[in-house]
PDB file of C-alpha atoms in Angstrom:
ATOM      1  CA  LEU R   1     -12.713  16.001   8.305  1.00 75.00           C
ATOM      2  CA  GLY R   2     -11.158  19.306   7.367  1.00 85.00           C
ATOM      3  CA  LEU R   3      -7.543  18.245   8.048  1.00 92.00           C
ATOM      4  CA  ASP R   4      -4.678  19.935   6.365  1.00 91.00           C
ATOM      5  CA  PRO R   5      -1.280  18.462   5.700  1.00 90.00           C
ATOM      6  CA  GLN R   6       0.123  20.045   8.806  1.00 91.00           C
ATOM      7  CA  ALA R   7      -2.468  18.325  10.919  1.00 92.00           C
ATOM      8  CA  LEU R   8      -1.308  14.992   9.535  1.00 89.00           C
ATOM      9  CA  ARG R   9       2.458  15.845   9.978  1.00 88.00           C
ATOM     10  CA  THR R  10       1.782  16.612  13.639  1.00 91.00           C
ATOM     11  CA  TRP R  11      -0.951  13.993  14.047  1.00 92.00           C
ATOM     12  CA  GLN R  12      -3.317  16.530  15.672  1.00 93.00           C
ATOM     13  CA  PRO R  13      -6.080  15.894  16.501  1.00 94.00           C
ATOM     14  CA  PRO R  14      -5.103  12.107  16.700  1.00 93.00           C
ATOM     15  CA  GLU R  15      -8.648  10.745  16.455  1.00 95.00           C
ATOM     16  CA  ASP R  16      -9.430  12.734  13.242  1.00 95.00           C
ATOM     17  CA  CYS R  17      -6.084  11.844  11.649  1.00 94.00           C
ATOM     18  CA  ARG R  18      -6.625   8.173  12.393  1.00 94.00           C
ATOM     19  CA  THR R  19     -10.083   8.313  10.957  1.00 95.00           C
ATOM     20  CA  LEU R  20      -8.901  10.045   7.787  1.00 95.00           C
ATOM     21  CA  ILE R  21      -6.087   7.517   7.192  1.00 94.00           C
ATOM     22  CA  GLU R  22      -8.371   4.561   7.883  1.00 95.00           C
ATOM     23  CA  ARG R  23     -10.756   5.958   5.240  1.00 96.00           C
ATOM     24  CA  TRP R  24      -7.958   6.257   2.764  1.00 94.00           C
ATOM     25  CA  ILE R  25      -6.880   2.690   3.482  1.00 95.00           C
ATOM     26  CA  ALA R  26     -10.393   1.347   3.027  1.00 96.00           C
ATOM     27  CA  HIS R  27     -10.652   3.305  -0.272  1.00 97.00           C
ATOM     28  CA  ALA R  28      -7.311   1.877  -1.549  1.00 95.00           C
ATOM     29  CA  ARG R  29      -8.296  -1.685  -0.632  1.00 95.00           C
ATOM     30  CA  ASP R  30     -11.586  -1.180  -2.516  1.00 96.00           C
ATOM     31  CA  ARG R  31      -9.681   0.063  -5.573  1.00 95.00           C
ATOM     32  CA  TYR R  32      -7.461  -3.017  -5.520  1.00 92.00           C
ATOM     33  CA  LEU R  33     -10.604  -5.263  -5.478  1.00 94.00           C
ATOM     34  CA  VAL R  34     -12.428  -3.321  -8.179  1.00 96.00           C
ATOM     35  CA  SER R  35      -9.372  -3.209 -10.480  1.00 93.00           C
ATOM     36  CA  ALA R  36      -8.384  -6.845 -10.108  1.00 92.00           C
ATOM     37  CA  PRO R  37     -10.292  -8.006 -13.189  1.00 93.00           C
ATOM     38  CA  LEU R  38      -8.211  -5.630 -15.284  1.00 91.00           C
ATOM     39  CA  ASP R  39      -5.126  -7.696 -14.590  1.00 88.00           C
ATOM     40  CA  ASP R  40      -6.224 -10.152 -17.246  1.00 88.00           C
ATOM     41  CA  MET R  41      -6.022  -7.425 -19.834  1.00 92.00           C
ATOM     42  CA  ILE R  42      -2.240  -7.028 -19.198  1.00 91.00           C
ATOM     43  CA  ASP R  43       0.147  -8.681 -21.728  1.00 88.00           C
ATOM     44  CA  GLY R  44       1.827 -11.802 -20.274  1.00 81.00           C
ATOM     45  CA  PRO R  45       5.329 -10.396 -20.090  1.00 78.00           C
ATOM     46  CA  CYS R  46       4.090  -7.330 -18.140  1.00 90.00           C
ATOM     47  CA  ARG R  47       2.068  -9.362 -15.640  1.00 89.00           C
ATOM     48  CA  ALA R  48       4.987 -10.075 -13.429  1.00 90.00           C
ATOM     49  CA  THR R  49       5.808  -6.437 -13.032  1.00 92.00           C
ATOM     50  CA  LEU R  50       2.183  -5.625 -12.290  1.00 92.00           C
ATOM     51  CA  ALA R  51       1.911  -8.431  -9.714  1.00 90.00           C
ATOM     52  CA  ALA R  52       5.070  -7.412  -7.919  1.00 93.00           C
ATOM     53  CA  MET R  53       4.077  -3.728  -7.739  1.00 93.00           C
ATOM     54  CA  THR R  54       0.613  -4.575  -6.574  1.00 93.00           C
ATOM     55  CA  GLU R  55       1.920  -6.848  -3.836  1.00 93.00           C
ATOM     56  CA  ILE R  56       4.484  -4.258  -2.704  1.00 94.00           C
ATOM     57  CA  TYR R  57       1.862  -1.512  -2.415  1.00 94.00           C
ATOM     58  CA  ARG R  58      -0.582  -3.809  -0.642  1.00 93.00           C
ATOM     59  CA  ALA R  59       2.183  -4.737   1.889  1.00 95.00           C
ATOM     60  CA  ILE R  60       2.839  -1.050   2.492  1.00 94.00           C
ATOM     61  CA  LEU R  61      -0.868  -0.502   2.954  1.00 94.00           C
ATOM     62  CA  VAL R  62      -0.927  -3.325   5.557  1.00 95.00           C
ATOM     63  CA  ARG R  63       1.973  -1.708   7.429  1.00 94.00           C
ATOM     64  CA  LEU R  64       0.232   1.673   7.289  1.00 94.00           C
ATOM     65  CA  ALA R  65      -2.971   0.062   8.688  1.00 95.00           C
ATOM     66  CA  ASP R  66      -0.862  -1.284  11.559  1.00 94.00           C
ATOM     67  CA  ALA R  67       0.704   2.164  12.311  1.00 91.00           C
ATOM     68  CA  PRO R  68      -1.476   4.912  10.723  1.00 92.00           C
ATOM     69  CA  HIS R  69       0.393   7.621  12.653  1.00 88.00           C
ATOM     70  CA  ARG R  70       3.451   6.914  10.545  1.00 87.00           C
ATOM     71  CA  SER R  71       1.657   8.454   7.558  1.00 83.00           C
ATOM     72  CA  GLY R  72       2.623  11.818   8.812  1.00 76.00           C
ATOM     73  CA  LEU R  73       5.140  11.433  11.589  1.00 76.00           C
ATOM     74  CA  GLY R  74       7.546   9.165   9.920  1.00 72.00           C
ATOM     75  CA  PRO R  75       9.793   7.380   9.449  1.00 81.00           C
ATOM     76  CA  SER R  76       8.262   6.497   6.091  1.00 85.00           C
ATOM     77  CA  ILE R  77       6.780   3.072   5.671  1.00 90.00           C
ATOM     78  CA  GLU R  78       8.972   0.927   3.482  1.00 91.00           C
ATOM     79  CA  LEU R  79       9.567  -2.655   2.658  1.00 94.00           C
ATOM     80  CA  GLY R  80      13.064  -4.094   3.047  1.00 94.00           C
ATOM     81  CA  LYS R  81      15.155  -5.031   0.077  1.00 96.00           C
ATOM     82  CA  LEU R  82      14.896  -8.743   0.766  1.00 97.00           C
ATOM     83  CA  THR R  83      11.091  -8.536   1.071  1.00 95.00           C
ATOM     84  CA  LYS R  84      10.890  -6.801  -2.270  1.00 94.00           C
ATOM     85  CA  ILE R  85      13.184  -9.436  -3.835  1.00 95.00           C
ATOM     86  CA  ARG R  86      10.935 -12.192  -2.542  1.00 96.00           C
ATOM     87  CA  ILE R  87       7.856 -10.476  -3.954  1.00 95.00           C
ATOM     88  CA  ALA R  88       9.586 -10.008  -7.313  1.00 92.00           C
ATOM     89  CA  TRP R  89      10.687 -13.627  -7.299  1.00 93.00           C
ATOM     90  CA  ARG R  90       7.151 -14.861  -6.538  1.00 93.00           C
ATOM     91  CA  ALA R  91       5.717 -12.561  -9.256  1.00 91.00           C
ATOM     92  CA  TRP R  92       8.196 -13.796 -11.834  1.00 88.00           C
ATOM     93  CA  ARG R  93       7.625 -17.477 -10.899  1.00 90.00           C
ATOM     94  CA  SER R  94       3.850 -17.111 -11.170  1.00 84.00           C
ATOM     95  CA  SER R  95       4.102 -15.497 -14.634  1.00 78.00           C
ATOM     96  CA  ARG R  96       5.931 -18.541 -16.050  1.00 74.00           C
TER      97      ARG R  96
END
């Protein structure tokens, strides 16, 4: 689309910026699906960390899909501390 970082920071032109971000989101989702079988190759003690980090980044991706303009205009997309604790807890529990 020929956009530079400044175009994304100012979200101009909006249609092109949205299209680019949506493409990046689709690519990231595809990479999650393609790489999922590799999770079984991770040692047991490390699986909880992998699961937690994957869930955190997927949740951020969902938020970005809901508000693609925030990719450049801010504030940055983050998960709250409590949400991250819940994700970590679920990952730890599932690894036991």
